[in-house]
Short mmCIF file of C-alpha atoms in Angstrom, two decimals:
data_model
loop_
_atom_site.label_atom_id
_atom_site.label_comp_id
_atom_site.label_asym_id
_atom_site.label_seq_id
_atom_site.Cartn_x
_atom_site.Cartn_y
_atom_site.Cartn_z
CA MET A 1 95.70 85.44 126.19
CA PHE A 2 94.00 84.49 122.98
CA LEU A 3 91.82 81.41 122.76
CA ILE A 4 91.88 79.53 119.48
CA ASP A 5 88.78 77.69 118.34
CA LEU A 6 90.14 74.36 117.11
CA ARG A 7 86.91 73.56 115.35
CA SER A 8 87.10 76.73 113.23
CA VAL A 9 90.70 75.98 112.31
CA SER A 10 89.83 72.45 111.24
CA ARG A 11 86.98 73.70 109.04
CA ALA A 12 89.29 76.25 107.37
CA VAL A 13 91.94 73.65 106.66
CA ALA A 14 89.37 71.28 105.20
CA LEU A 15 87.94 73.98 102.91
CA GLY A 16 91.47 74.85 101.70
CA LEU A 17 92.19 71.25 100.81
CA VAL A 18 88.92 71.01 98.86
CA TRP A 19 89.71 74.17 96.86
CA ALA A 20 93.23 72.92 96.11
CA GLY A 21 91.82 69.65 94.80
CA LEU A 22 89.33 71.46 92.57
CA LEU A 23 92.04 73.71 91.13
CA ALA A 24 94.34 70.75 90.39
CA THR A 25 91.49 68.95 88.62
CA ALA A 26 90.76 72.04 86.51
CA ASP A 27 94.45 72.36 85.52
CA GLU A 28 94.56 68.71 84.43
CA ALA A 29 91.42 69.14 82.31
CA ALA A 30 92.83 72.28 80.63
CA ALA A 31 96.09 70.50 79.86
CA GLN A 32 94.22 67.64 78.21
CA ALA A 33 92.01 70.01 76.18
CA THR A 34 94.95 72.07 74.87
CA PRO A 35 96.67 70.36 71.90
CA ALA A 36 100.35 69.80 72.36
CA ARG A 37 102.60 72.06 70.31
CA PRO A 38 104.75 70.25 67.78
CA ALA A 39 108.36 70.10 68.73
CA ALA A 40 110.67 72.42 66.87
CA PRO A 41 112.51 70.59 64.13
CA SER A 42 116.03 69.66 65.04
CA THR A 43 118.65 71.38 62.95
CA SER A 44 120.58 68.13 62.80
CA ALA A 45 117.58 66.36 61.28
CA MET A 46 117.03 68.96 58.53
CA PRO A 47 118.38 68.04 55.08
CA PRO A 48 121.61 69.76 54.12
CA PRO A 49 121.46 72.47 51.46
CA ALA A 50 121.87 71.43 47.84
CA SER A 51 125.39 71.35 46.51
CA THR A 52 126.54 74.59 44.94
CA ALA A 53 129.52 73.09 43.12
CA ASN A 54 127.95 73.74 39.72
CA ALA A 55 127.10 77.35 40.66
CA GLN A 56 130.68 78.36 41.46
CA TYR A 57 132.69 80.53 39.09
CA ARG A 58 135.38 78.67 37.15
CA LEU A 59 138.72 80.30 36.48
CA ALA A 60 139.56 80.79 32.82
CA ALA A 61 142.35 82.17 30.65
CA GLY A 62 142.75 85.92 31.07
CA ASP A 63 141.40 86.12 34.62
CA VAL A 64 143.51 88.11 37.06
CA ILE A 65 143.61 86.67 40.59
CA ARG A 66 145.12 87.80 43.87
CA VAL A 67 146.55 84.98 46.02
CA THR A 68 147.07 85.59 49.74
CA VAL A 69 148.66 83.22 52.27
CA PHE A 70 147.93 84.04 55.89
CA GLN A 71 151.02 85.22 57.82
CA ASN A 72 153.18 84.64 54.72
CA PRO A 73 153.26 87.92 52.79
CA ASP A 74 156.18 86.70 50.65
CA LEU A 75 153.86 84.08 49.12
CA SER A 76 151.12 86.57 48.21
CA LEU A 77 150.97 87.78 44.62
CA GLU A 78 148.71 88.89 41.79
CA ALA A 79 148.83 86.73 38.67
CA ARG A 80 147.06 86.30 35.36
CA VAL A 81 145.79 82.91 34.25
CA SER A 82 147.60 82.07 31.02
CA GLU A 83 146.01 80.71 27.86
CA SER A 84 146.92 77.19 29.02
CA GLY A 85 145.20 77.79 32.37
CA VAL A 86 148.31 78.00 34.59
CA ILE A 87 149.92 80.62 36.82
CA SER A 88 153.52 80.89 37.94
CA TYR A 89 153.61 80.65 41.74
CA PRO A 90 156.66 80.99 44.07
CA LEU A 91 158.16 77.68 45.25
CA LEU A 92 155.61 75.67 43.23
CA GLY A 93 156.34 76.85 39.69
CA ALA A 94 153.53 76.37 37.15
CA VAL A 95 150.22 75.58 38.84
CA GLN A 96 147.24 74.47 36.73
CA LEU A 97 144.15 76.41 37.84
CA GLY A 98 142.10 76.78 34.65
CA GLY A 99 138.63 75.30 34.91
CA MET A 100 138.75 75.14 38.72
CA SER A 101 136.49 76.95 41.14
CA VAL A 102 138.07 79.43 43.53
CA ALA A 103 137.79 76.95 46.42
CA GLN A 104 139.48 74.21 44.39
CA ALA A 105 142.30 76.56 43.36
CA GLU A 106 142.85 77.54 46.99
CA ARG A 107 143.12 73.89 48.01
CA ARG A 108 145.56 73.09 45.19
CA ILE A 109 147.96 75.84 46.21
CA ALA A 110 147.59 74.98 49.90
CA ASP A 111 148.28 71.29 49.20
CA GLY A 112 151.40 72.21 47.22
CA LEU A 113 152.76 74.38 50.01
CA ARG A 114 152.03 71.75 52.65
CA ASP A 115 153.30 68.74 50.67
CA GLY A 116 156.51 70.59 49.83
CA ASN A 117 157.08 71.40 53.52
CA PHE A 118 157.10 75.10 52.75
CA VAL A 119 154.24 75.99 55.10
CA LYS A 120 152.94 73.63 57.77
CA GLN A 121 149.28 74.70 57.79
CA PRO A 122 148.79 77.11 54.89
CA GLN A 123 145.64 79.20 54.78
CA VAL A 124 145.23 80.32 51.17
CA SER A 125 142.62 82.73 49.86
CA ILE A 126 142.08 83.74 46.22
CA LEU A 127 140.24 86.81 44.98
CA VAL A 128 139.30 87.22 41.31
CA SER A 129 140.15 90.87 40.73
CA GLN A 130 139.42 90.92 36.97
CA VAL A 131 137.15 88.57 35.06
CA ARG A 132 138.50 88.36 31.52
CA GLY A 133 138.20 84.70 30.65
CA ASN A 134 134.43 84.16 30.74
CA GLN A 135 132.66 86.87 28.79
CA VAL A 136 129.52 87.31 26.71
CA SER A 137 128.86 89.84 23.94
CA VAL A 138 125.54 91.72 23.98
CA LEU A 139 124.76 93.47 20.70
CA GLY A 140 121.87 95.22 19.00
CA GLN A 141 118.97 97.09 20.55
CA VAL A 142 119.93 97.08 24.23
CA GLY A 143 120.64 99.87 26.69
CA ARG A 144 124.43 99.34 26.85
CA PRO A 145 125.88 97.06 24.15
CA GLY A 146 129.29 95.55 24.87
CA ARG A 147 131.18 92.62 26.39
CA TYR A 148 130.24 91.56 29.90
CA PRO A 149 131.92 89.06 32.22
CA LEU A 150 130.19 85.95 33.51
CA GLU A 151 131.03 86.73 37.11
CA VAL A 152 128.87 83.88 38.41
CA ALA A 153 128.09 80.49 36.96
CA ASP A 154 124.60 79.61 35.70
CA LEU A 155 123.97 83.20 34.61
CA ARG A 156 120.84 83.26 32.48
CA LEU A 157 119.86 85.28 29.42
CA THR A 158 117.44 87.57 31.26
CA ASP A 159 120.10 88.33 33.89
CA MET A 160 122.61 89.37 31.23
CA LEU A 161 120.05 91.54 29.42
CA ALA A 162 119.35 93.30 32.71
CA ILE A 163 123.08 93.91 33.21
CA ALA A 164 123.26 95.38 29.70
CA GLY A 165 120.51 97.88 30.47
CA GLY A 166 117.55 95.88 29.20
CA ILE A 167 115.88 95.88 25.79
CA ALA A 168 115.78 99.32 24.20
CA PRO A 169 112.40 100.79 23.15
CA THR A 170 113.34 100.02 19.56
CA GLY A 171 114.23 96.40 20.35
CA ALA A 172 112.27 93.34 19.35
CA GLU A 173 110.82 90.72 21.69
CA ALA A 174 112.81 87.94 20.03
CA VAL A 175 116.47 87.45 21.03
CA VAL A 176 119.07 85.36 19.21
CA VAL A 177 121.91 83.64 21.09
CA VAL A 178 124.82 82.05 19.22
CA GLY A 179 127.80 80.18 20.60
CA VAL A 180 129.31 76.73 20.92
CA ARG A 181 127.87 73.75 22.80
CA ASN A 182 129.69 70.42 23.02
CA GLY A 183 132.08 71.52 20.28
CA GLN A 184 129.28 72.25 17.82
CA PRO A 185 127.91 75.60 16.59
CA PHE A 186 124.86 76.63 18.60
CA ARG A 187 122.01 79.00 17.75
CA ALA A 188 118.80 79.65 19.66
CA GLU A 189 116.02 82.14 19.03
CA LEU A 190 114.07 82.89 22.20
CA ASP A 191 110.82 84.78 22.69
CA LEU A 192 111.26 86.89 25.82
CA PRO A 193 107.57 87.27 26.86
CA SER A 194 107.05 83.50 26.73
CA ILE A 195 109.96 82.94 29.16
CA PHE A 196 107.94 84.62 31.91
CA GLY A 197 104.91 82.41 31.36
CA PRO A 198 103.89 79.81 33.98
CA GLY A 199 106.36 76.94 34.14
CA ARG A 200 108.62 78.40 31.43
CA ARG A 201 111.65 79.29 33.58
CA GLY A 202 113.58 76.47 31.94
CA ASP A 203 113.41 78.34 28.62
CA ASP A 204 115.66 81.05 30.06
CA LEU A 205 118.96 79.97 28.50
CA VAL A 206 122.04 79.50 30.69
CA LEU A 207 124.90 81.40 29.05
CA GLN A 208 128.41 80.11 28.50
CA ASN A 209 131.75 81.66 27.74
CA GLY A 210 131.91 83.14 24.23
CA ASP A 211 128.15 83.42 23.68
CA ALA A 212 126.85 86.38 21.67
CA ILE A 213 123.39 87.88 22.22
CA TRP A 214 121.73 89.78 19.38
CA VAL A 215 118.59 91.88 19.86
CA GLU A 216 117.04 92.75 16.52
CA ARG A 217 115.28 96.03 15.82
CA ALA A 218 111.54 95.76 16.40
CA PRO A 219 109.42 95.31 13.26
CA VAL A 220 107.65 98.42 11.99
CA ILE A 221 104.84 99.34 9.66
CA TYR A 222 104.24 102.55 7.74
CA VAL A 223 101.06 104.61 7.69
CA TYR A 224 100.65 107.47 5.29
CA GLY A 225 97.91 109.47 3.65
CA GLU A 226 95.07 111.12 5.53
CA VAL A 227 96.07 110.31 9.11
CA GLN A 228 97.01 112.63 11.95
CA ARG A 229 100.59 111.35 12.39
CA PRO A 230 101.88 109.62 9.28
CA GLY A 231 105.15 107.73 9.48
CA SER A 232 106.59 104.51 10.85
CA ILE A 233 104.99 102.71 13.80
CA ARG A 234 106.33 99.86 15.93
CA LEU A 235 104.45 96.70 15.04
CA ASP A 236 103.19 95.22 18.28
CA ARG A 237 102.19 91.59 18.52
CA ASN A 238 98.85 90.87 16.78
CA MET A 239 98.37 94.52 15.78
CA SER A 240 95.30 95.06 13.60
CA VAL A 241 94.68 97.71 10.96
CA MET A 242 92.35 99.55 13.35
CA GLN A 243 95.00 99.59 16.07
CA ALA A 244 97.58 100.93 13.64
CA LEU A 245 95.26 103.76 12.59
CA ALA A 246 94.59 104.57 16.25
CA THR A 247 98.34 104.69 16.94
CA ALA A 248 98.72 107.11 14.02
CA GLY A 249 96.19 109.45 15.62
CA GLY A 250 93.22 108.36 13.57
CA ILE A 251 91.92 109.42 10.19
CA THR A 252 91.69 113.14 9.38
CA GLN A 253 88.45 114.85 8.44
CA ARG A 254 89.43 114.61 4.80
CA GLY A 255 90.23 110.89 4.94
CA THR A 256 87.98 107.88 4.52
CA GLU A 257 88.14 104.22 5.42
CA ARG A 258 86.72 103.34 2.05
CA GLY A 259 89.44 102.43 -0.36
CA LEU A 260 91.85 101.51 2.45
CA ARG A 261 94.90 99.80 0.98
CA VAL A 262 97.83 97.82 2.38
CA HIS A 263 100.96 97.35 0.29
CA ARG A 264 102.66 94.11 1.34
CA ARG A 265 105.96 92.71 0.09
CA GLU A 266 105.85 88.94 -0.35
CA ALA A 267 108.68 86.46 0.02
CA ASP A 268 109.47 86.62 -3.70
CA GLY A 269 110.04 90.38 -3.44
CA LYS A 270 106.87 91.40 -5.26
CA VAL A 271 104.54 93.98 -3.70
CA ARG A 272 100.90 93.00 -3.46
CA VAL A 273 98.13 95.53 -2.83
CA ILE A 274 95.28 94.22 -0.69
CA GLU A 275 92.04 95.67 0.69
CA PRO A 276 92.02 94.61 4.35
CA GLN A 277 89.29 94.69 6.95
CA LEU A 278 89.85 96.82 10.02
CA ASN A 279 90.34 93.72 12.20
CA ASP A 280 92.90 92.10 9.87
CA MET A 281 96.40 91.61 11.29
CA LEU A 282 99.34 93.49 9.86
CA ARG A 283 102.81 92.17 9.05
CA SER A 284 106.24 93.67 9.31
CA ASP A 285 106.99 96.39 6.73
CA ASP A 286 103.35 96.69 5.64
CA VAL A 287 102.42 100.10 4.23
CA VAL A 288 98.92 101.31 5.12
CA TYR A 289 97.46 104.01 2.87
CA ILE A 290 94.45 106.17 3.76
CA ARG A 291 93.21 108.09 0.78
CA GLU A 292 91.35 111.40 0.68
CA SER A 293 87.58 111.34 0.43
CA ILE A 294 86.26 112.70 -2.84
CA PHE A 295 83.11 114.05 -1.14
#
């Protein structure tokens, strides 16, 4: 038989209770010292996304669309939006869709089928297979000149230039956009580098149907005489005479900076010969002449 010392058991139980109390106190202190984590924001309390109604593509004359009605293959067809903005649809006849977004056009056809008791719960989907109504012309010094569709609304000038292959190496930094706004002729000349400046995103023009973009050839100057590579040079912004000579390979051993001349055509068509300093700025179509040293 085993004899149990009741006094030893009592002391062990008492020590266990003391340790449990100390641990509970430590846990409470740690909980108070640790800052509470902020509750995750409720998805129902978050603001809804901004409306994208203005960013949706609008159907226009010439667009080819494919209309599909779920479980009704006889009502599916491919049609072209006429010049008046309508399509001929089975059971409904002429349906006006011009100027509508794709979602609005789907609802109009679905409402017509339901109101006419042709289909109880029509599920209509429209796919724009060819964009012909909203187009922009891109001309001049770009990678791929031509006509391009405005496949999405709010397409900006820089986006269209990227689609057209970007500005060619011979293209200028200034771009001209012509079109019609509010029934009046519209013309804007935009400086591309300034569009990418801080806070200048609003200068990136939003294109509209029928706009034409023209990229002019970059301005050039001409350097001839005693230089390494005479000929025409692209005139960069704020290019000085010294920079032009450096671009032309510099002056030959037979040339001299003394007697440097610039032939400049003025607005009245007359050519004026000037003696510039090396830090003077050049203008478009200036002709820089480096003569031969007589010594």
